[in-house]
XYZ file of C-alpha atoms in Angstrom:
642
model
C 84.901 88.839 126.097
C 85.786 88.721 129.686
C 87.723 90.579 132.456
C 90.187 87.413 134.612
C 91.713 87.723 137.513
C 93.325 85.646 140.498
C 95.812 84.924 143.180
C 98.569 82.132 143.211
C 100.170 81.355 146.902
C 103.484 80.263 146.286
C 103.678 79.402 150.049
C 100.342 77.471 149.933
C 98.699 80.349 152.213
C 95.193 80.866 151.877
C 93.337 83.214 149.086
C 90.587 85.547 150.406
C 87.591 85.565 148.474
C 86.790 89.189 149.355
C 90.417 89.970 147.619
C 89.185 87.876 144.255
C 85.913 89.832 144.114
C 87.336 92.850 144.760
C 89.806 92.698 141.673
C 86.422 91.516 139.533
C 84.634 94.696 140.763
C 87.338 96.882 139.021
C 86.766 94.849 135.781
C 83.128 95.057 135.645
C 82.917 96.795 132.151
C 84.735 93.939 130.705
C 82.280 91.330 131.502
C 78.812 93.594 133.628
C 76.412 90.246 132.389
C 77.997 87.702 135.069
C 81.000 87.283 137.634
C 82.649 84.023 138.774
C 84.693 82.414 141.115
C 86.754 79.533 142.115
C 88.660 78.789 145.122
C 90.851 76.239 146.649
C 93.500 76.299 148.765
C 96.295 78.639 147.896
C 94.321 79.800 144.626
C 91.388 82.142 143.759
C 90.728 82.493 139.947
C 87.965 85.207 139.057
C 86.363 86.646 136.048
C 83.409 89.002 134.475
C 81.782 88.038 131.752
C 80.394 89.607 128.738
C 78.344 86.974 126.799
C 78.847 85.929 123.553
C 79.027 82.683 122.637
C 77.519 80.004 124.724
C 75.608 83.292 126.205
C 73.323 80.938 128.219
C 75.603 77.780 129.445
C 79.010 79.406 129.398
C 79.485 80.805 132.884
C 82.870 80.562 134.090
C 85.612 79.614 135.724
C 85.014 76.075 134.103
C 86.012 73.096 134.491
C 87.210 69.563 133.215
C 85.586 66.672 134.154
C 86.744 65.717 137.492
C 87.587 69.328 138.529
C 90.974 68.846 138.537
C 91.579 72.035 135.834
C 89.960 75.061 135.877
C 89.923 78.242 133.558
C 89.302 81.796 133.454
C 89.169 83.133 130.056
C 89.363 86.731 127.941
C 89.007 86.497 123.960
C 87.707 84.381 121.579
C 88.888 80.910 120.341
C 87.699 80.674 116.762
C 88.735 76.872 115.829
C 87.154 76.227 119.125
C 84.940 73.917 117.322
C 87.006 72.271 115.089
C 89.299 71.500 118.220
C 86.210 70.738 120.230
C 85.079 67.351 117.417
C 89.166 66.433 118.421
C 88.919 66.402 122.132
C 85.465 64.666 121.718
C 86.966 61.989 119.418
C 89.952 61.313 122.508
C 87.379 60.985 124.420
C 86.935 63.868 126.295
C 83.406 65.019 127.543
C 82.101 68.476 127.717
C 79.406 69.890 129.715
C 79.276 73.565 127.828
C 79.022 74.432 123.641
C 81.369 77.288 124.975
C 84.813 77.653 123.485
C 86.553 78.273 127.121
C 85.862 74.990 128.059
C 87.839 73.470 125.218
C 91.003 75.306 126.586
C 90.465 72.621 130.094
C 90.419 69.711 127.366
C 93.217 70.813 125.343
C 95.262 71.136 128.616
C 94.506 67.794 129.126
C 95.646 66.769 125.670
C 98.958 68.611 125.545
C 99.601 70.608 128.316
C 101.313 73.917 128.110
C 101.787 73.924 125.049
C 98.017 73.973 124.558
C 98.444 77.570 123.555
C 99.864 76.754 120.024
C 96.722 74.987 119.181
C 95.127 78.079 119.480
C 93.337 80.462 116.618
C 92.047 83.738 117.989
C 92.543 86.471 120.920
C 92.746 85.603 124.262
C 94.305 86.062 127.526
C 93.450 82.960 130.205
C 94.199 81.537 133.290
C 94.654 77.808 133.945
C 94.489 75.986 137.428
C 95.900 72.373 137.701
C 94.678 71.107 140.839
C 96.925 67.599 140.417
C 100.107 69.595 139.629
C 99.730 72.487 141.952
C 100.638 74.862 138.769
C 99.046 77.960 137.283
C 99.516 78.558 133.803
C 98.520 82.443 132.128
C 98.518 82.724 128.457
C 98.234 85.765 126.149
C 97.845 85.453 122.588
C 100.591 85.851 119.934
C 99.735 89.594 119.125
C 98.820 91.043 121.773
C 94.974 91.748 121.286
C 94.263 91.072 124.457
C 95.750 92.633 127.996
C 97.217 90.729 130.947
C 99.046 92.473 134.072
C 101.105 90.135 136.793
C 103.198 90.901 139.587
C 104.872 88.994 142.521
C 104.049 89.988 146.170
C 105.460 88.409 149.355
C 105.217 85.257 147.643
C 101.795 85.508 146.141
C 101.212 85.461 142.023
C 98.649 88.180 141.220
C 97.496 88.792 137.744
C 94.523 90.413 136.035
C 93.369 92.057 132.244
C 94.130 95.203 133.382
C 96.109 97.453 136.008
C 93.315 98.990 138.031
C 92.458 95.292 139.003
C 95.836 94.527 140.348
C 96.106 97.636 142.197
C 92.749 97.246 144.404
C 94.681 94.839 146.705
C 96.432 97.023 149.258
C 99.893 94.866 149.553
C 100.874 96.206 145.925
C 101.838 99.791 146.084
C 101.067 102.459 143.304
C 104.817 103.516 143.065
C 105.918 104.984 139.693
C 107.869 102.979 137.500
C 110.259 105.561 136.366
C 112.021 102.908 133.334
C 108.215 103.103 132.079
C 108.144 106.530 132.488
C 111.082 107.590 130.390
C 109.538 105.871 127.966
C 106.024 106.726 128.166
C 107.386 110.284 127.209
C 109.824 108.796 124.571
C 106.997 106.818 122.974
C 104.087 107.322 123.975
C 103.555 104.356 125.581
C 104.822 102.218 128.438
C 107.206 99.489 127.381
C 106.276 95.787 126.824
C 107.441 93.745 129.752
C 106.526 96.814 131.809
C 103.560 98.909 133.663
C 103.513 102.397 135.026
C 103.269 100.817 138.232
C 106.699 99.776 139.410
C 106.819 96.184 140.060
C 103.853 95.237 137.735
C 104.388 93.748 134.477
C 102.765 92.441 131.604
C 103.587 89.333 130.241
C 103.919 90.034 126.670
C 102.701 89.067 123.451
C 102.805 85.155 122.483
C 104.299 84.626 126.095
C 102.922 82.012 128.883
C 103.808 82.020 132.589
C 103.669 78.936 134.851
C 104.083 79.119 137.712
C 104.495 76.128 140.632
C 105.728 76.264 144.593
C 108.991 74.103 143.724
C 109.983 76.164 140.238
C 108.612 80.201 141.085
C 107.890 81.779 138.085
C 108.707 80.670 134.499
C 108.053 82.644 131.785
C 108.884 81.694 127.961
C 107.771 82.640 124.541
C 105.688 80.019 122.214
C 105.645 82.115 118.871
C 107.291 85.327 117.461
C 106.234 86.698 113.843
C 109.188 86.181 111.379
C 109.149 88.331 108.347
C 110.924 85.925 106.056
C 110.052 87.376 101.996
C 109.870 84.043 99.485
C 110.853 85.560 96.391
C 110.595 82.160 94.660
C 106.850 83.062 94.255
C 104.771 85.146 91.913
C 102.653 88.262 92.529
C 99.450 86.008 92.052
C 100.540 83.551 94.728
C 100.406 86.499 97.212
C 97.374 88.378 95.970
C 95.095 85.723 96.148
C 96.430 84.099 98.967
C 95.885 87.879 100.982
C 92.476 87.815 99.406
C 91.892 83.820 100.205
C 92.918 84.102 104.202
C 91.166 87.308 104.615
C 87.852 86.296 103.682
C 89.000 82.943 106.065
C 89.763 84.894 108.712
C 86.639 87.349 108.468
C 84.203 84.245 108.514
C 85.989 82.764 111.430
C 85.280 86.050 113.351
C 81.423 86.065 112.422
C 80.789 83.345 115.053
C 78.593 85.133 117.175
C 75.276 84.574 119.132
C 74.824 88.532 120.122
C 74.746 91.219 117.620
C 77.780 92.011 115.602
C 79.037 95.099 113.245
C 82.491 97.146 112.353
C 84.195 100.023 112.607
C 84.790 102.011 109.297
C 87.214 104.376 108.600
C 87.296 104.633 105.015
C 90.598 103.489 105.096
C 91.077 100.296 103.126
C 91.451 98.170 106.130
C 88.445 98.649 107.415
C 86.903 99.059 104.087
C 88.298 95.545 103.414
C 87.000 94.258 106.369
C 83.483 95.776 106.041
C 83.315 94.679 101.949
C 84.529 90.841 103.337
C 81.931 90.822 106.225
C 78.870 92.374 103.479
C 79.822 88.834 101.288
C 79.409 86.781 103.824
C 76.472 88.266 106.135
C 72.872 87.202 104.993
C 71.715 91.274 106.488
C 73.262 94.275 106.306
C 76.704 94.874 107.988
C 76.363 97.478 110.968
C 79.009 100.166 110.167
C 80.102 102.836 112.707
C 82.132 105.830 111.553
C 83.655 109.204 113.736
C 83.635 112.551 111.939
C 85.474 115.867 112.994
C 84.600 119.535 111.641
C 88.471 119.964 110.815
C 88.683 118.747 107.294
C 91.776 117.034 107.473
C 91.167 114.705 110.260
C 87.451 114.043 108.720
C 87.238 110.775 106.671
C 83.542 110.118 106.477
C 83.105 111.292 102.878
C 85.003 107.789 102.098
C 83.221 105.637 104.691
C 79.998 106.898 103.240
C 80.712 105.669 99.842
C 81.905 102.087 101.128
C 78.705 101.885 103.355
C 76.682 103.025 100.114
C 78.332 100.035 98.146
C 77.971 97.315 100.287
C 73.906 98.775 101.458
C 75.348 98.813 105.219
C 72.977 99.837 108.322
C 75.771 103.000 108.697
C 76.256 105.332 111.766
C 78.383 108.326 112.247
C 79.209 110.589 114.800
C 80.766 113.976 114.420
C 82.974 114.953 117.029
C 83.564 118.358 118.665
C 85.923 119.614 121.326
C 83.264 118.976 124.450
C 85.063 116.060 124.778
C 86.470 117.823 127.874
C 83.897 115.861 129.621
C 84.960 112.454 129.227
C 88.500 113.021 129.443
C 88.331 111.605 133.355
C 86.624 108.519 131.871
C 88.995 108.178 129.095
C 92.009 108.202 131.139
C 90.432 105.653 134.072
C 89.219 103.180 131.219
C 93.180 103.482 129.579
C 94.709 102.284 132.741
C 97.537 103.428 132.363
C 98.910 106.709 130.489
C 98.463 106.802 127.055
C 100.322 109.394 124.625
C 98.111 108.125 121.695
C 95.208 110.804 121.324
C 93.209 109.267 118.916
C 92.039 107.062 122.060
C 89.459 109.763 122.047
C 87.219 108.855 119.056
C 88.005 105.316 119.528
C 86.147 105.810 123.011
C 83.329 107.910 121.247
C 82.557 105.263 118.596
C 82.715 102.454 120.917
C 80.042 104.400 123.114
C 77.696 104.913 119.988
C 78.614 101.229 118.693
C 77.817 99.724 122.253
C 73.953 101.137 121.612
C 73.512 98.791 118.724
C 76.139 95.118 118.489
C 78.067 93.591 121.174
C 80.921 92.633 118.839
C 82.506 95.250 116.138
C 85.236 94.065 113.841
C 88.147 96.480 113.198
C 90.713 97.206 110.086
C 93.879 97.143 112.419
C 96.854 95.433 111.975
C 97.245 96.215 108.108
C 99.488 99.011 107.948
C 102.222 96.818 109.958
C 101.266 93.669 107.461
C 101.199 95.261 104.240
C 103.787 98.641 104.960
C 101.311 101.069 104.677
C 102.931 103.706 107.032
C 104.092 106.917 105.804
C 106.966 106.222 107.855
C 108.127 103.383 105.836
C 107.801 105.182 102.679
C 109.649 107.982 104.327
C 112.342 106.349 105.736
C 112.702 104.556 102.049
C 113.396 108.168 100.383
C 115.468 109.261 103.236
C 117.677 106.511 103.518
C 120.548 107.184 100.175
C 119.171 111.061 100.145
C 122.358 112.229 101.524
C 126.028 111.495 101.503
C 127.527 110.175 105.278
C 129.378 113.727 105.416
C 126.603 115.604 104.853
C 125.085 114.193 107.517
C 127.384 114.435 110.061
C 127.590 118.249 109.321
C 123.837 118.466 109.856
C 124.032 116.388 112.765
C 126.550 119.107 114.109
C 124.550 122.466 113.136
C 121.331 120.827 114.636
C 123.492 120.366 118.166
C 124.097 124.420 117.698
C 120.424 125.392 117.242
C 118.436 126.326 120.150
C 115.454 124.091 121.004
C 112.026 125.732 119.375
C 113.672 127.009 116.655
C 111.835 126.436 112.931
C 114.142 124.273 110.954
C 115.872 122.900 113.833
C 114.318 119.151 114.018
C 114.598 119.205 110.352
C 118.426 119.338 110.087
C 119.007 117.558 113.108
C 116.898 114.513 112.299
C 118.460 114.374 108.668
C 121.711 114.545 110.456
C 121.398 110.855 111.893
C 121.849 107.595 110.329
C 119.684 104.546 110.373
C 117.693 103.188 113.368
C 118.768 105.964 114.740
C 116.970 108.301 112.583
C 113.735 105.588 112.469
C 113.892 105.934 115.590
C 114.001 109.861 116.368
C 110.711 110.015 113.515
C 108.786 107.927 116.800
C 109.977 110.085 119.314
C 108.336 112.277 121.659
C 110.319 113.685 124.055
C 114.443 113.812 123.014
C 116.744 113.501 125.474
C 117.663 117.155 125.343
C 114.079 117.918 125.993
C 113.547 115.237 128.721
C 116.046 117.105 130.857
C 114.254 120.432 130.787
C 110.545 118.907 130.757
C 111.525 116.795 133.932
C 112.709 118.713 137.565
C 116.276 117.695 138.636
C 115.477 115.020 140.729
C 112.318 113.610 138.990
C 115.099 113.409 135.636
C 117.746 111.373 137.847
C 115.302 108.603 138.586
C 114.563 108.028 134.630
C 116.182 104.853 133.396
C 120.057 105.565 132.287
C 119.714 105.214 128.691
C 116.547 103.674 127.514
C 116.261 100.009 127.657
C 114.043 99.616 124.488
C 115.834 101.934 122.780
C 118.851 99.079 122.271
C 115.929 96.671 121.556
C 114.415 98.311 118.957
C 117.649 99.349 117.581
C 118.581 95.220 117.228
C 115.602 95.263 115.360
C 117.144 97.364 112.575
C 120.528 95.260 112.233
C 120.634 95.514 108.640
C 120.787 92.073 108.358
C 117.729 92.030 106.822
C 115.410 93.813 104.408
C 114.783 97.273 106.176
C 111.473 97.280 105.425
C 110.908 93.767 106.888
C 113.158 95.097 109.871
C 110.828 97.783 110.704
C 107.056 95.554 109.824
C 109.036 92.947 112.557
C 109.660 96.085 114.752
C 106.696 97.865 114.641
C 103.953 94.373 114.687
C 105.891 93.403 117.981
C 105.864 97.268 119.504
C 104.009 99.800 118.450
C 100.907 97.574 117.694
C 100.417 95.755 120.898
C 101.253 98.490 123.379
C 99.588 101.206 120.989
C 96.967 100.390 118.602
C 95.410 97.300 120.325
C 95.478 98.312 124.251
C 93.718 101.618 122.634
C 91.138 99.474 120.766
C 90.720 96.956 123.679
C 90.572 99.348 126.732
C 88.429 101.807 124.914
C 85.825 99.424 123.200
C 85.666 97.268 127.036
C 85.038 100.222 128.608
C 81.364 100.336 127.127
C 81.335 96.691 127.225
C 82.054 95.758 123.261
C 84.074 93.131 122.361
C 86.497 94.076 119.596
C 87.821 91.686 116.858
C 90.414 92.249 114.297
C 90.595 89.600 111.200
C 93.714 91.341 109.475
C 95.618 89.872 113.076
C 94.551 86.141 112.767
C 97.862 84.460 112.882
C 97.909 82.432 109.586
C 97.245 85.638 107.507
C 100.298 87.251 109.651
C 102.480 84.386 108.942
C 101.659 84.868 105.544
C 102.180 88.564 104.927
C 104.973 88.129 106.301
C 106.453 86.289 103.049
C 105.340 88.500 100.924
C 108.786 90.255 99.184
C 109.155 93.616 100.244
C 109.907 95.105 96.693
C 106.161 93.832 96.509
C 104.775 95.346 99.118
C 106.095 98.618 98.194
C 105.696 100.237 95.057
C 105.538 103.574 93.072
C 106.332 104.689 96.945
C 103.627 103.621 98.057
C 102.590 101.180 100.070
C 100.165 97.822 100.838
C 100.825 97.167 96.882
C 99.981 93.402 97.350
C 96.667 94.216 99.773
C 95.930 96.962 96.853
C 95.427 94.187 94.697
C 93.483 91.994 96.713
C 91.094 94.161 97.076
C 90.751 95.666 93.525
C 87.175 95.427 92.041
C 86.054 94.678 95.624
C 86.817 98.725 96.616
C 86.063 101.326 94.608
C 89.433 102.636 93.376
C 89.136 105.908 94.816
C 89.034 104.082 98.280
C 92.577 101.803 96.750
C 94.220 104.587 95.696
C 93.419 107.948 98.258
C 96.149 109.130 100.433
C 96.863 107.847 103.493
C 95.306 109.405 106.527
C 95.996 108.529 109.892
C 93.388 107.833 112.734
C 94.023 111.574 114.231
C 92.258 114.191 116.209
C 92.628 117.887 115.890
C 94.034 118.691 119.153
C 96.573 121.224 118.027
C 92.960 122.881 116.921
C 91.435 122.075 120.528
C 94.462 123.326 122.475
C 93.935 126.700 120.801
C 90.933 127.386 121.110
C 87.861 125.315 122.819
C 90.326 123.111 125.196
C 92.972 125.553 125.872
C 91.182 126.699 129.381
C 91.269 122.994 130.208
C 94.541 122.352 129.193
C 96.349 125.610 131.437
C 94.407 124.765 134.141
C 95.011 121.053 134.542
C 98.875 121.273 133.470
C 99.784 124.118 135.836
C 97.322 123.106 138.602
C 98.716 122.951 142.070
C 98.330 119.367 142.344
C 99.945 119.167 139.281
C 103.135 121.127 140.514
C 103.051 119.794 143.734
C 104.189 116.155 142.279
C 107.567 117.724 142.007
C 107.559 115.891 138.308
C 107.729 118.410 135.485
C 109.098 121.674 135.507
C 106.380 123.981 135.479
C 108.545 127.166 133.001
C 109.175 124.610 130.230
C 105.294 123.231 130.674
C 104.387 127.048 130.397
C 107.077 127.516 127.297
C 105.287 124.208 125.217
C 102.084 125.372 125.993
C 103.025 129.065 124.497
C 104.736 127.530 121.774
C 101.813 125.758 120.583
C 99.037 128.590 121.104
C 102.339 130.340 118.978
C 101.531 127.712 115.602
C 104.193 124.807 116.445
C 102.006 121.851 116.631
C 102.691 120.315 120.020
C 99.268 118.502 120.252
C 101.093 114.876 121.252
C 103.350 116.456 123.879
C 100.527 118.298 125.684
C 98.193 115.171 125.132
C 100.780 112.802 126.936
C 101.299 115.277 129.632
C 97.227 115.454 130.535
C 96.730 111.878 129.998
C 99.862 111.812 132.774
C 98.579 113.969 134.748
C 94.746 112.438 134.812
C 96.085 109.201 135.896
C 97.979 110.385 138.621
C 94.939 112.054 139.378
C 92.722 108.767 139.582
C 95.262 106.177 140.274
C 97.616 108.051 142.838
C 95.949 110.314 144.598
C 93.141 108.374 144.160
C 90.550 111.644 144.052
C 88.645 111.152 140.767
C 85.820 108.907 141.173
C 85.321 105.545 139.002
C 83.339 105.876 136.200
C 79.570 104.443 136.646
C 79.218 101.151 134.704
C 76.382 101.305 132.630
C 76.087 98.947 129.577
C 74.224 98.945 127.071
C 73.291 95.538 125.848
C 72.495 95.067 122.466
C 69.931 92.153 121.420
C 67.365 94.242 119.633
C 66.473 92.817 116.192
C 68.955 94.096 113.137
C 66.965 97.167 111.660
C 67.253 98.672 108.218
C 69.598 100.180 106.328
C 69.738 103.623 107.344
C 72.271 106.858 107.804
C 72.245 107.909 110.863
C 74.976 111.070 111.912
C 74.925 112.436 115.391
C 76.599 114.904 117.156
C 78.822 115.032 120.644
């Protein structure tokens, strides 16, 4: 796992060196065990380098044989060797056992479309000195991060934001498209950065670029939830149960330590029962606890880590988080309405003390249509006559903004996407207006571009459960789930993989009928299955519970100081951004009971970006990795405390 970056002349001009390095500083964490570069004229690629495979030979960039092609690389190929015997057997020669050097090779072989030969994670950059062309690939779901923009002629891209924004020709100007939608999602939109002018080139996407053709950017694979219904139940159970355990091995190749994150959730559980058959020692589990019972799932992960004899870790959680909250939001790199970024920070720090590499659960709730939000939408769709709606659309319009039972009959007023749609949003239009001063509401985008994507998403020409797994793996996932997962696991230098995203097993889920994946309302019937006898049933069958964090608890008590004070700080007002009465009025309604832990959440993580990325006055966080090549140690419980 690596941090890339570089510079492109379209004009042939020369590439400073001192401009390269300084990008690589930013992306230290990513890679703190080496740095590379490699110039030529018009072209600086760069990279940090966290070892994992290859750990002694695999520096980087590298090359092909005559130097002609050169490659940064982020991820992990994992039919790098089966590729590799190929290439050797056209006669290609290697000079590493790395699997970044086979990208060179299979550039060689097949050019651009080299990506589509590819099984894993990864975001690289690709040099062809003969063709004077740059090539920058990110893998088909999005697992890991790459930024680009276009300045006075010069191509500059990087894994993440803060990179990009250390050279002083791009200016840290809001994006105010990504900000309407930050505060309609959550999260900054796909094609799009907080940072106006910087982009990111999405999910299964490559750029090339050349001086004679610009910029090119196209799309080499898209998930396509297609149900066969010509096959059985059996077919799809064991063929779940079959690629899992595929894809699981495949992500095992490792020459540092390696562990996982568990939930209890039967994701993870999956995961951590797949990697305990396979693993000759005991998996290394990590788990994240709170006080509040219903956010705590250890009592779950503690009985999966007790069936599979696992060397298990916890850590219980408790509102001092205050103190990282600057770290958090420097590490995100953008902001980030998604608060459960928090423990995923925490357990990456405690994980980071013991592997390198931690395999995750994520991915199955979009695969399998585990959300409570599918279910949902499932009972809500025939629940009430078009009429009725439109009369509750009409009393909802009439009800003053605060008021308990107002979102209620307005949201049951709406029809369709529209009503999917509203369950995902943060900030409504209505309340947009008043959060945002006059002038600062003018600049948002006129009507939300994503909002007419993801409402041709839900057509109705398909299956509306397939609509919304399509919807939801190509949105939510990649600019939610996974940048949480990647920034805040490369932030203490720990390389995140995620078997339930390896792109067979995706292609295959995505067959699966929908009728089958949903059942008895409930969901992930199929993945249910597949794991039964493997789980204990009480892990199958429990209720859903989302990765959360009990911030409307926080915000009322231990972090409510924090949360006044930063929110109606003079900085803070002097932005000219919010209006500081209706910032006042959410932060009274929620000390009043109404849970408005999200809204406040996206507002700080706002406002602690500006703070470090703007005004530039919070410092960046000391780099200090901890490198884990210890020997595996017993099986043990081990719960600590932040």
């Amino acid at each position: 796992m690596c941090g890339i970056a570089g510079i492109f002349d379209l004009r042939g001009g020369p590439v400073e060196s001192r401009d390269v390095l300084s990008m690589c500083d930013a992306l230290t964490h990513r890679g703190p065990d080496e740095g590379g570069l490699h110039l030529a004229p018009g072209v600086g690629l760069g990279m940090r380098r966290l070892s994992v495979i290859d750990v002694s030979g695999g520096s980087q960039p590298i090359r092909n044989e005559d130097g002609t092609v050169w490659v940064v690389f982020n991820g992990e190929i994992y039919n790098f060797r089966d590729l590799r015997v190929d290439l050797l057997a056209s006669g290609h020669r290697f000079l590493t056992n790395t699997d970044t050097e086979v990208i060179a090779h299979l550039y060689e072989q097949h050019g651009v479309s080299c990506v589509e030969h590819l099984r894993g994670m990864f975001a690289f950059a690709l040099w062809d000195a003969r063709a004077q062309q740059l090539l920058i690939a990110r893998d088909r779901l999005g697992v890991k991060p790459l930024y680009w923009t276009e300045v006075s002629g010069r191509l500059i891209f990087a894994s993440e934001l803060k990179s990009i924004l250390e050279l002083s020709e791009v200016k840290r100007e809001l994006n105010w498209g990504s900000v309407d939608h930050l505060f309609t999602y959550l999260t900054t939109p796909s094609g799009e950065s907080i940072v106006e002018g910087v982009h990111k080139l999405e999910p299964g996407q490559v750029l090339v670029a050349t001086p004679e053709t610009g910029i090119r950017i196209h799309r080499y694979w898209r998930p396509q939830f297609e149900p066969d219904h010509g096959k059985g139940e059996k077919h799809f159970i064991d063929g779940v149960r079959g690629l899992l355990e595929e894809s699981v091995r495949l992500r095992l190749v490792s020459d540092v330590p390696l562990g996982a994150f568990l939930s209890g959730g039967l994701d993870s559980s999956a995961v951590v029962a797949t990697m305990a058959g396979l693993m000759d020692q005991p998996v290394k589990t990590f788990s994240i606890g709170f006080a509040e019972s219903d956010f705590n799932e250890l009592r779950y992960a503690r009985m999966v880590a007790e069936k599979f004899g696992t060397d298990h870790r916890e850590l219980m959680v408790e509102p001092s988080v205050v103190d990282v909250l600057e770290d958090i939001a420097w590490y995100l790199d953008e902001p980030f309405g998604d608060s459960s970024a928090i423990p995923t920070y925490l357990v990456s720090k405690m994980a980071a003390e013991h592997v390198t590499v931690v395999l995750s659960g994520d991915g199955g709730d979009e695969l399998f249509g585990g959300y409570d939000k599918y279910r949902i939408e499932g009972r809500e769709r025939g629940a009430l006559p078009a009429l009725a709606r439109a009369a509750l659309r009409a009393l909802g319009r009439l009800l003053p903004d605060g008021m308990k039972g107002r979102n209620y009959v307005r949201h049951h007023g709406l029809l369709g996407a529209e009503r999917y749609l509203d369950a995902s949003t943060l900030f409504r239009e209505d309340q947009k207006r008043s959060l945002f001063q006059p002038e600062a509401y003018a600049r948002l985008a006129e009507g939300d571009p994503a909002r007419h994507d993801v409402a041709a998403f839900l057509s109705g020409r398909g299956h509306w459960l397939s609509e919304l797994q399509q919807l939801d793996l190509e949105r939510s996932l990649p600019l939610d789930i996974l940048t949480k997962v990647d920034r805040m696991s490369m932030a203490h230098s720990l390389e995140s993989r995620e078997p339930l995203l390896d792109h067979k097993l995706v292609e295959f889920a995505a067959t699966i009928p929908p009728e089958m994946q949903m059942r008895h309302r409930s969901g992930k019937y199929v993945f249910k299955q597949a794991m039964r006898g493997v789980l204990p049933d009480e892990v199958i069958d429990r209720r859903k519970q989302g990765f959360g964090v009990p911030l409307g608890h926080w915000f009322r008590g231990q972090l409510a100081g924090f949360m006044r004070d930063l929110l109606l700080s003079g900085p803070a007002r002097a932005r000219g951004i919010f209006e500081p009465a209706y910032v006042l009025k959410l932060i009274e309604r929620h000390e009043g009971g109404q849970d408005l832990g999200l809204h406040l959440w996206t507002l700080i993580s706002f406002e602690l970006w500006c703070r470090a990325f703007l005004d530039r006055s919070v410092a960046r966080p000391r780099v200090r990795p901890a490198r884990a090549s210890s020997p595996p140690s017993p099986p043990s419980m081990l719960v600590e405390t932040l």
